[in-house]
Coordinates of C-alpha atoms in Angstrom, one line a residue:
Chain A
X385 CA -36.4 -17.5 -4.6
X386 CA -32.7 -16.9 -4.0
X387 CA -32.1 -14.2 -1.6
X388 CA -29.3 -11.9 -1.0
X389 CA -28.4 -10.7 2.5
X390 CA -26.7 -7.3 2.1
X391 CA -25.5 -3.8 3.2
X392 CA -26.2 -1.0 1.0
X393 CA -23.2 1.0 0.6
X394 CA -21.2 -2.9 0.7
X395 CA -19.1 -2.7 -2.8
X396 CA -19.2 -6.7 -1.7
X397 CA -22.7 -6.9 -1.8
X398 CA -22.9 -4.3 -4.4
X399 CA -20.3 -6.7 -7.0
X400 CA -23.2 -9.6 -5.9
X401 CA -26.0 -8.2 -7.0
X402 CA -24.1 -7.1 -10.2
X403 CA -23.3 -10.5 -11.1
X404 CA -26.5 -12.2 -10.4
X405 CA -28.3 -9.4 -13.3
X406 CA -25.5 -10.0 -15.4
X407 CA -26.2 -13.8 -14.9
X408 CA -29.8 -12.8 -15.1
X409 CA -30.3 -14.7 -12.2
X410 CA -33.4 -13.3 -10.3
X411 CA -33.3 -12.5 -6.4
X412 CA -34.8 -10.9 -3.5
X413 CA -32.5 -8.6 -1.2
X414 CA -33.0 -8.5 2.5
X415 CA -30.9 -5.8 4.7
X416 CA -28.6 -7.5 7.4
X417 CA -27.9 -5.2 10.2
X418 CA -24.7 -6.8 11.0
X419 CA -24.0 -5.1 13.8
X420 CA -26.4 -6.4 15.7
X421 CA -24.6 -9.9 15.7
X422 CA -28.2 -11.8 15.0
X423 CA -28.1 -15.5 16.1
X424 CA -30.1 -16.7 12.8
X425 CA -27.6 -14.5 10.8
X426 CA -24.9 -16.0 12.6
X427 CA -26.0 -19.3 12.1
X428 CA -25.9 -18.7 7.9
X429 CA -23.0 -17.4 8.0
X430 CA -20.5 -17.2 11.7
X431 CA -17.8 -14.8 9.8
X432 CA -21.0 -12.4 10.7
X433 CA -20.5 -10.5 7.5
X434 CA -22.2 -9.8 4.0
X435 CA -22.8 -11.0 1.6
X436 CA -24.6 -14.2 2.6
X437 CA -26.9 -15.6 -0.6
X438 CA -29.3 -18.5 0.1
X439 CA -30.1 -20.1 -2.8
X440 CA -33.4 -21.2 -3.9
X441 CA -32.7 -24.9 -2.8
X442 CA -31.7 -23.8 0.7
X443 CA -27.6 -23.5 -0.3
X444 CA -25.9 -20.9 2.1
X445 CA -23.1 -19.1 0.4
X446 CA -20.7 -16.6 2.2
X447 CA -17.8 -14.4 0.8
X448 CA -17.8 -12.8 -1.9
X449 CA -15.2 -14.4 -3.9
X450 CA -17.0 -17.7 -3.0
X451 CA -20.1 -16.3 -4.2
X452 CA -18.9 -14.6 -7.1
X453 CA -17.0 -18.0 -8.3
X454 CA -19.8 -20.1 -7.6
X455 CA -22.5 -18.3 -9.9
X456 CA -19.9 -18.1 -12.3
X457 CA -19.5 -22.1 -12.0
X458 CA -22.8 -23.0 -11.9
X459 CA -24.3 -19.9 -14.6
X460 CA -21.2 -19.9 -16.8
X461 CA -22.9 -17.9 -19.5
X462 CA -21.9 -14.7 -19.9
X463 CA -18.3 -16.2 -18.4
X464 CA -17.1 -13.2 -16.0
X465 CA -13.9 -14.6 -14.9
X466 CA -12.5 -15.5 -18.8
X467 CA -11.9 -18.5 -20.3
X468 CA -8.2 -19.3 -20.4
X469 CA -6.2 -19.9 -17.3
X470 CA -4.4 -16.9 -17.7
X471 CA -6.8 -14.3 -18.8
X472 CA -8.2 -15.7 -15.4
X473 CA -5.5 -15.2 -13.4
X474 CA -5.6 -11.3 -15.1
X475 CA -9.9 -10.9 -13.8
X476 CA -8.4 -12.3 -10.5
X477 CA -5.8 -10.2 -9.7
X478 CA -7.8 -7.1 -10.7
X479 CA -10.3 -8.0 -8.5
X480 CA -7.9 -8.4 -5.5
X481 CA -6.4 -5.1 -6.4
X482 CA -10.3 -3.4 -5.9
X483 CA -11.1 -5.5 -3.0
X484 CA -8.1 -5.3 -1.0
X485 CA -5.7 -2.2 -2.3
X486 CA -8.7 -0.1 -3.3
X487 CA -10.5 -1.2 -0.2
X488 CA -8.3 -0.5 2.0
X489 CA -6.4 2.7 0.6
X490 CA -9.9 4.7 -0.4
X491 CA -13.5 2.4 0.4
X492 CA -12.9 2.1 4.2
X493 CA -11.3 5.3 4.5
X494 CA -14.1 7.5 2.4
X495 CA -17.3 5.2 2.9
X496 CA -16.3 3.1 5.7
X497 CA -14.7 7.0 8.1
X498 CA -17.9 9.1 6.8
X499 CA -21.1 6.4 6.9
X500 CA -20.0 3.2 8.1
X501 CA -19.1 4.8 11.3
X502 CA -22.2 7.1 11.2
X503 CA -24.3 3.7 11.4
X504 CA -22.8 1.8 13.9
X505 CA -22.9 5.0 16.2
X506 CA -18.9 4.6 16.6
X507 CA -17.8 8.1 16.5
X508 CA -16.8 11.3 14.1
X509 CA -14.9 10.4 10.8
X510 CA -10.8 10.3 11.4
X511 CA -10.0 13.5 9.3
X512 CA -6.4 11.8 8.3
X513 CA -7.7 8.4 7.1
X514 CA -10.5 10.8 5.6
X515 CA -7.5 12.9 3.6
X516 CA -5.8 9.6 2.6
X517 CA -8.6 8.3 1.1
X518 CA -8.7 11.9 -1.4
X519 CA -5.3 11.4 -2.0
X520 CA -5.1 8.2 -2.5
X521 CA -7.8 7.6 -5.1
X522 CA -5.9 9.7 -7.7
X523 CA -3.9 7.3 -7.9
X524 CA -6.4 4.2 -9.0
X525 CA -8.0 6.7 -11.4
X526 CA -4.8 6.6 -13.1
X527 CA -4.6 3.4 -13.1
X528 CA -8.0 2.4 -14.7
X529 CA -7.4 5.0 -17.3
X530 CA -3.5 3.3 -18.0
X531 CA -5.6 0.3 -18.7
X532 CA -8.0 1.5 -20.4
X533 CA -5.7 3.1 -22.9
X534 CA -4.6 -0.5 -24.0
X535 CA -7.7 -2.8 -23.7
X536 CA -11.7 -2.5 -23.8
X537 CA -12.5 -2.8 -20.0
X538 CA -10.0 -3.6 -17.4
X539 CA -9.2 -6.9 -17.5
X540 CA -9.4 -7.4 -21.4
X541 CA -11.8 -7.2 -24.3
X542 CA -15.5 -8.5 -22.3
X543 CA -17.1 -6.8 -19.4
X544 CA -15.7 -9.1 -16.1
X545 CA -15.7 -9.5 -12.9
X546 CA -12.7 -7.2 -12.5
X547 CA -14.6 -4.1 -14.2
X548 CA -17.6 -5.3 -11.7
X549 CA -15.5 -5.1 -8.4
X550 CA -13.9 -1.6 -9.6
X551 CA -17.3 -0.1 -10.2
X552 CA -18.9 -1.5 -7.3
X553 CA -16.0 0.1 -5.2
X554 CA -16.1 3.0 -6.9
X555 CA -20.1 3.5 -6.8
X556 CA -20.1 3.7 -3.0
X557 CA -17.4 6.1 -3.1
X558 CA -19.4 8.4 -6.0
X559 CA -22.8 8.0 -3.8
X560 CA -20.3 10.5 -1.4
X561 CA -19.6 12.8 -4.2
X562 CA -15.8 12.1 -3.6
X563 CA -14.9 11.0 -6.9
X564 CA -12.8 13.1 -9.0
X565 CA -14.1 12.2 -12.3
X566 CA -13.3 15.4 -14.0
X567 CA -9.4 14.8 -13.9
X568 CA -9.6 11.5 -15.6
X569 CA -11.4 10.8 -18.7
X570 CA -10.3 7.7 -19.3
X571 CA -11.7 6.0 -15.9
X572 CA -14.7 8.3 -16.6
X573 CA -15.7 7.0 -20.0
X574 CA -15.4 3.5 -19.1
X575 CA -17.3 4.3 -15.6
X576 CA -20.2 5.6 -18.3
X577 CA -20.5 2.7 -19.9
X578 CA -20.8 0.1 -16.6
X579 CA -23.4 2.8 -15.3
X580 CA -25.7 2.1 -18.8
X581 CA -25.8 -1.2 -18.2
X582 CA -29.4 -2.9 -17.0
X583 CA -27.3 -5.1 -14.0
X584 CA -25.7 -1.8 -12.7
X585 CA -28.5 0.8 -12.9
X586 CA -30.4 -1.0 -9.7
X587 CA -27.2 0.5 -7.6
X588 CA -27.6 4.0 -8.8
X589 CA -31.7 4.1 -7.6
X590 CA -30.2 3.3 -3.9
X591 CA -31.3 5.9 -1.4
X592 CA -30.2 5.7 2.2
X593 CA -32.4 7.3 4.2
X594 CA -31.4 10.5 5.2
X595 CA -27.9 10.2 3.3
X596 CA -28.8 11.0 -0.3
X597 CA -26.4 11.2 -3.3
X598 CA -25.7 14.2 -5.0
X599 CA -27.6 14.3 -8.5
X600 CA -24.5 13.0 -10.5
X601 CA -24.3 9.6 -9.1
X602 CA -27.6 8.2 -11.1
X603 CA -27.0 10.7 -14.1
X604 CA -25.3 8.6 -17.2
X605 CA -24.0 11.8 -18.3
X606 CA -22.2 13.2 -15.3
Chain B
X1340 CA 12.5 -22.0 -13.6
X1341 CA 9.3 -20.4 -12.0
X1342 CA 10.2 -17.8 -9.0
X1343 CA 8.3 -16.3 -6.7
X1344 CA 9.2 -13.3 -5.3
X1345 CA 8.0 -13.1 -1.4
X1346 CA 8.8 -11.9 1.9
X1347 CA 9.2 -14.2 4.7
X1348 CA 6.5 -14.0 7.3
X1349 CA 4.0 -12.9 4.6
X1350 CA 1.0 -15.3 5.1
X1351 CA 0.1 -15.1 1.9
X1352 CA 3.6 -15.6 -0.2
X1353 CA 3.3 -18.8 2.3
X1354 CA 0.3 -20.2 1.0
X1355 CA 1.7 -20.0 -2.3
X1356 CA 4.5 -21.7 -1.1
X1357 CA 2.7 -24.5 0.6
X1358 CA 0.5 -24.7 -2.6
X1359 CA 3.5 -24.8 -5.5
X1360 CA 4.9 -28.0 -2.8
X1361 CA 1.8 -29.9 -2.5
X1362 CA 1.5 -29.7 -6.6
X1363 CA 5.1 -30.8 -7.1
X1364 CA 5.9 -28.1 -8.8
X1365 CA 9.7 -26.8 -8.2
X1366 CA 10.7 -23.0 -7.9
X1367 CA 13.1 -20.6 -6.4
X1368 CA 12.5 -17.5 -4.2
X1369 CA 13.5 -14.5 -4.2
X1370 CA 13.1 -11.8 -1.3
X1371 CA 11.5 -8.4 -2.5
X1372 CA 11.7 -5.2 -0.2
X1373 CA 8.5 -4.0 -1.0
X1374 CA 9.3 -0.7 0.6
X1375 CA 11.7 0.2 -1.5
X1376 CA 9.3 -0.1 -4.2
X1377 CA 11.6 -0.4 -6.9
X1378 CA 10.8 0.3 -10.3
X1379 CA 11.8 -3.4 -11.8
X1380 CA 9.4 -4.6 -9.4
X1381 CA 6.9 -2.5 -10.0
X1382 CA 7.2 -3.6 -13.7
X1383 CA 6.4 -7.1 -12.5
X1384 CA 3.3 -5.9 -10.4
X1385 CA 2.0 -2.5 -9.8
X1386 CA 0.0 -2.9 -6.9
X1387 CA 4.0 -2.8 -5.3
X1388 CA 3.3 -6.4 -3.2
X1389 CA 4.1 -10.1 -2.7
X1390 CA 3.1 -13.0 -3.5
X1391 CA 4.3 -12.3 -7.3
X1392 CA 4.9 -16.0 -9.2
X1393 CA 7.2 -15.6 -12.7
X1394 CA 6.4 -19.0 -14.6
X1395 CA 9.2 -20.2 -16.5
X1396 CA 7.7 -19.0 -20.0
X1397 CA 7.6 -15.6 -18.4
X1398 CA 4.0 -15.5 -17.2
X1399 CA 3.7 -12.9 -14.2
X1400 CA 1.0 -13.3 -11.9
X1401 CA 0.3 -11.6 -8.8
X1402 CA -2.4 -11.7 -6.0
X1403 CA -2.5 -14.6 -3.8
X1404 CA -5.6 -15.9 -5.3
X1405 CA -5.1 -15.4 -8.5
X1406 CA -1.7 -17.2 -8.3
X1407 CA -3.1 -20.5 -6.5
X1408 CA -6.3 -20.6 -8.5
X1409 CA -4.1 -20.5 -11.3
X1410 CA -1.9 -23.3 -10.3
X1411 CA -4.8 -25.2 -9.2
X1412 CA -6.4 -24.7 -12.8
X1413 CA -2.9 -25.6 -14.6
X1414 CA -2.1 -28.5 -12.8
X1415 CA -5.1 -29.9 -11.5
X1416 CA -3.5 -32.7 -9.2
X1417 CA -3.8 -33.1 -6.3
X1418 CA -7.1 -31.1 -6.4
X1419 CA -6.7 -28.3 -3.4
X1420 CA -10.3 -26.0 -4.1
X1421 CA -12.2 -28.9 -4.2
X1422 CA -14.3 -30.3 -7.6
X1423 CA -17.6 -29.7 -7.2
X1424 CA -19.2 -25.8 -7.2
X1425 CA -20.4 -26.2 -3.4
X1426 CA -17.2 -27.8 -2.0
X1427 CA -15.3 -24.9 -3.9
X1428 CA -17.5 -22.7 -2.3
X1429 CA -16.6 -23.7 0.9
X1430 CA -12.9 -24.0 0.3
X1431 CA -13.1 -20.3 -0.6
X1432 CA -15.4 -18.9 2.6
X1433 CA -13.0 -20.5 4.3
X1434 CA -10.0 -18.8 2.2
X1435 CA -11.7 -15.8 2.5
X1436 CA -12.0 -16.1 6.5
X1437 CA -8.5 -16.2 7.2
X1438 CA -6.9 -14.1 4.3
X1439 CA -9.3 -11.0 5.4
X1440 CA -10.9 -12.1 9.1
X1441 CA -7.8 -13.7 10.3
X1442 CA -5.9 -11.4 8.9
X1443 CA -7.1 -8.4 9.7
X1444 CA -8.0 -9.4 13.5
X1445 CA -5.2 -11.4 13.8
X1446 CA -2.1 -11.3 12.0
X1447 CA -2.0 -7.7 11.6
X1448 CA -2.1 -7.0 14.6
X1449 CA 0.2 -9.4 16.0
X1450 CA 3.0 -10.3 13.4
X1451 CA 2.4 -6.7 11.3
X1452 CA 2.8 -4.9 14.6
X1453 CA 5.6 -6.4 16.5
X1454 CA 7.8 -7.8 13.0
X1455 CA 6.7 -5.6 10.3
X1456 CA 6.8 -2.2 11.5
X1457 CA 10.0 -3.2 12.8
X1458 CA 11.6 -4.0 9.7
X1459 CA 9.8 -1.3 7.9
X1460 CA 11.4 1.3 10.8
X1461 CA 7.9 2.9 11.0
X1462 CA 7.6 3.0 14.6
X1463 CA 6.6 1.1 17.8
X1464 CA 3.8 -1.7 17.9
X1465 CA 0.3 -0.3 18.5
X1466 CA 0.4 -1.5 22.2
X1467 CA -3.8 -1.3 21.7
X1468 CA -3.7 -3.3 18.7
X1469 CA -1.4 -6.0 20.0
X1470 CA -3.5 -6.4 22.9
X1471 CA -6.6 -7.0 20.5
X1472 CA -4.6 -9.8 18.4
X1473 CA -4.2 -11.9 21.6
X1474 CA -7.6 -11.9 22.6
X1475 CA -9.2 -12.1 18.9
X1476 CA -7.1 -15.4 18.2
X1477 CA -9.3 -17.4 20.7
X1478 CA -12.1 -16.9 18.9
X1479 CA -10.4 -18.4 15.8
X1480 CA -8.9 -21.4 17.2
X1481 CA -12.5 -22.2 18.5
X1482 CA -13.7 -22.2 15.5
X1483 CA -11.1 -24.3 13.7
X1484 CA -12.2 -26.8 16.5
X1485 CA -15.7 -27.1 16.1
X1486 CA -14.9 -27.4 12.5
X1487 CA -12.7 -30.7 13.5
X1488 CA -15.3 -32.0 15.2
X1489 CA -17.4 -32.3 12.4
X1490 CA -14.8 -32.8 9.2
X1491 CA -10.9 -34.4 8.6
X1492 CA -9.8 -31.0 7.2
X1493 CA -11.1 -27.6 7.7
X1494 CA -13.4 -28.1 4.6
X1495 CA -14.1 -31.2 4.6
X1496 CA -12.7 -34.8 4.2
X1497 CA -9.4 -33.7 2.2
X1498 CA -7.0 -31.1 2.2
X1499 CA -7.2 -27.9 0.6
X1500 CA -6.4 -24.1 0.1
X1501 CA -8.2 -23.6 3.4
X1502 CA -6.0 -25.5 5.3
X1503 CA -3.3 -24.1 3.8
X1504 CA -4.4 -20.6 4.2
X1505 CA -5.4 -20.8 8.1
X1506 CA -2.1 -22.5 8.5
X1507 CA 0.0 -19.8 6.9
X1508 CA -1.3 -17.1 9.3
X1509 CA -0.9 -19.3 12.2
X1510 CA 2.3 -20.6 11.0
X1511 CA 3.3 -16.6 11.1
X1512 CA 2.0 -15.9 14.7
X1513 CA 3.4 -18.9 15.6
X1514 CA 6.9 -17.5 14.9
X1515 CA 6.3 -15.4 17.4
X1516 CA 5.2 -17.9 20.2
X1517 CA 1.6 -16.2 20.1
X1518 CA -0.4 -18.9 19.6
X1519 CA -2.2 -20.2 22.7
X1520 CA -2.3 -24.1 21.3
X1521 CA -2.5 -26.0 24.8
X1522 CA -6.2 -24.3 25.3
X1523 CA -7.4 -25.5 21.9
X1524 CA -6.8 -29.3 21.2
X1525 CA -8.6 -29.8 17.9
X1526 CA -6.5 -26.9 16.4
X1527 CA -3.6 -27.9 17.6
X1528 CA -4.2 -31.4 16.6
X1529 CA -5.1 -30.1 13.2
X1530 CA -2.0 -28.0 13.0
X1531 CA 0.5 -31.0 14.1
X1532 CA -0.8 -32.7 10.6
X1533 CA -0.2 -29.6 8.2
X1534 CA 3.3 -29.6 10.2
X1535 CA 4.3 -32.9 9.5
X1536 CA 3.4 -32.5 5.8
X1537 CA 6.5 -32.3 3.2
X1538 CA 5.1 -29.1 1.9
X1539 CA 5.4 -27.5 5.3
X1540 CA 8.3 -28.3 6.1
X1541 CA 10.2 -25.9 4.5
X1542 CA 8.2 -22.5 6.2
X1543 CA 9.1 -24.6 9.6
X1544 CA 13.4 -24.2 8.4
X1545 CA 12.3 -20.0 8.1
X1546 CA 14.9 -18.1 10.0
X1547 CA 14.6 -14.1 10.1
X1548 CA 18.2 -12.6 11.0
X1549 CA 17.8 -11.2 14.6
X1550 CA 14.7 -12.6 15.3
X1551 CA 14.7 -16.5 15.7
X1552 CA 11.8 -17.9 16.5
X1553 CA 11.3 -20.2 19.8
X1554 CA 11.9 -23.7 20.2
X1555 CA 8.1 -25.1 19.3
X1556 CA 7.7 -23.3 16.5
X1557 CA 10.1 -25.9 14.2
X1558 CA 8.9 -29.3 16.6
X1559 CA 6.5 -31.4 15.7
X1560 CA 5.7 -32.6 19.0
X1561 CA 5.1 -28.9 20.0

């Protein structure tokens, strides 16, 4: 059986596991304590990070854009990443724009200040990366809702990769409470519709141990 | 004619550089101030950065790997992510390595520090930060070394996007004179081929106004 290695509040593990139900591709999870810099883990994968997936035939697959690409070469049915070179290019450069600008500007300073840091036993949350992280999400609400105004889901008419990345992002950040959903109905309603789907409901029955969510993040109708 | 709109010690407007060479495709550049975020710009790509590529029908593209996955996928030859789903795989770990690890223990610290905040006028480098990019680049050049012990190129017998992405964050530290080559002999070995590779060339001619880079950084025999 494939197995992922993962984090539970890691949108990159979290866009994984995601894409291997919307694959329907069936896998175990194991929890990686990355922090403790395990030799075996190490050995899978020396970035020292997760994702890792180990597929059933013993392939070791780090990153998740390699991950993410890979199951979509290998399982091309549903086709997350489009069909045409340039609808591609459109899924890819969403994606970017959730794992790096998103990540950056909001995930690491919301999830990765007020848990991440919790975790590793590395200190108190920075209060001015926290308050960047309020602010700054505003601003990607917008955005979602602008494209959501001209096109079905983010990167065009399907359900992709893109709309995966944004709501894995996203999810981590709602598991805090700290998304402003009320202001934006456009990111809202399409947000409702990834949480129905079978491949995304697993993320909302995550519980961390002594860090639960507030009611709203499993509810469809929050 | 295609333009790409870059800065010049961006890594990743380099890789695209390196990439449009090695597929023979011809373009001009054009130098965006990001930080004046202006609005024709932002028309082009909202997320406000560069690499952006204009094709010559008009196609915009923007994030660095949507733009060389899209090249690679419009003109095919020579092949630079591989062609079967596990060398790709590997090609993008190893992407992914340098355009986040790399990057964000690396070239952020050392060329965002001391060149960009300069340019930017936001302040002195992070005297903390800087000292962290010198001692964090060791651990990289190892491990470009044990990969040349076992492979031609980073990812395997030919070269591809990895290469081309390791090299365009070294290339940029390397502007600087940070680059500790004479401990590491397989990465500088490795690096002495990209250099002496037409489509490197060109980031080698790179001259920032007021801050020349030194001697080795242009020689071949460095």
């Amino acid at each position: 059986m494939r197995v992922l290695h993962h984090l539970w509040l890691s949108p990159f593990c979290r866009k994984v596991r995601v894409v291997l139900h919307e694959k329907g591709l069936a896998f175990d999870m194991q929890v990686e304590p990355v922090w403790e810099r395990r030799v075996e883990f190490l050995s899978l994968n020396p970035a020292g990070d997760v994702p890792v997936l180990v597929e059933g035939d013993g392939t070791t697959l780090s990153g998740s854009d390699a991950i993410c690409e890979f199951l979509d070469e290998v399982t091309p049915e549903p086709p997350l990443i489009g069909r045409q070179p340039r609808e591609r290019a459109e899924v890819r450069r969403l994606v970017e724009w959730f794992d790096r600008k998103f990540n950056a500007e909001v995930t690491e300073r919301l999830v990765g200040e007020k848990m991440m840091k919790r975790f590793l036993g590395i200190g108190e949350p920075d209060s001015q990366a926290v308050r960047a992280g309020h602010i700054n999400i505003h601003h990607h609400l917008e955005y979602i809702g602008y494209l959501m105004e001209r096109r079905s889901w983010l990167a065009g008419d399907t359900l992709t990769l893109a709309d995966i990345a944004a709501g894995a992002h996203l999810s981590t950040v709602d598991y805090l409470g700290d998304v402003p959903w009320t202001d934006y109905e456009g990111a809202k309603d399409w947000y409702a519709r990834l949480k129905s789907r079978p491949s995304f409901r697993p993320l909302l029955a995550d519980r961390i141990p002594g860090a639960p969510p507030p009611k709203a993040y499993a509810d469809l109708d929050f």
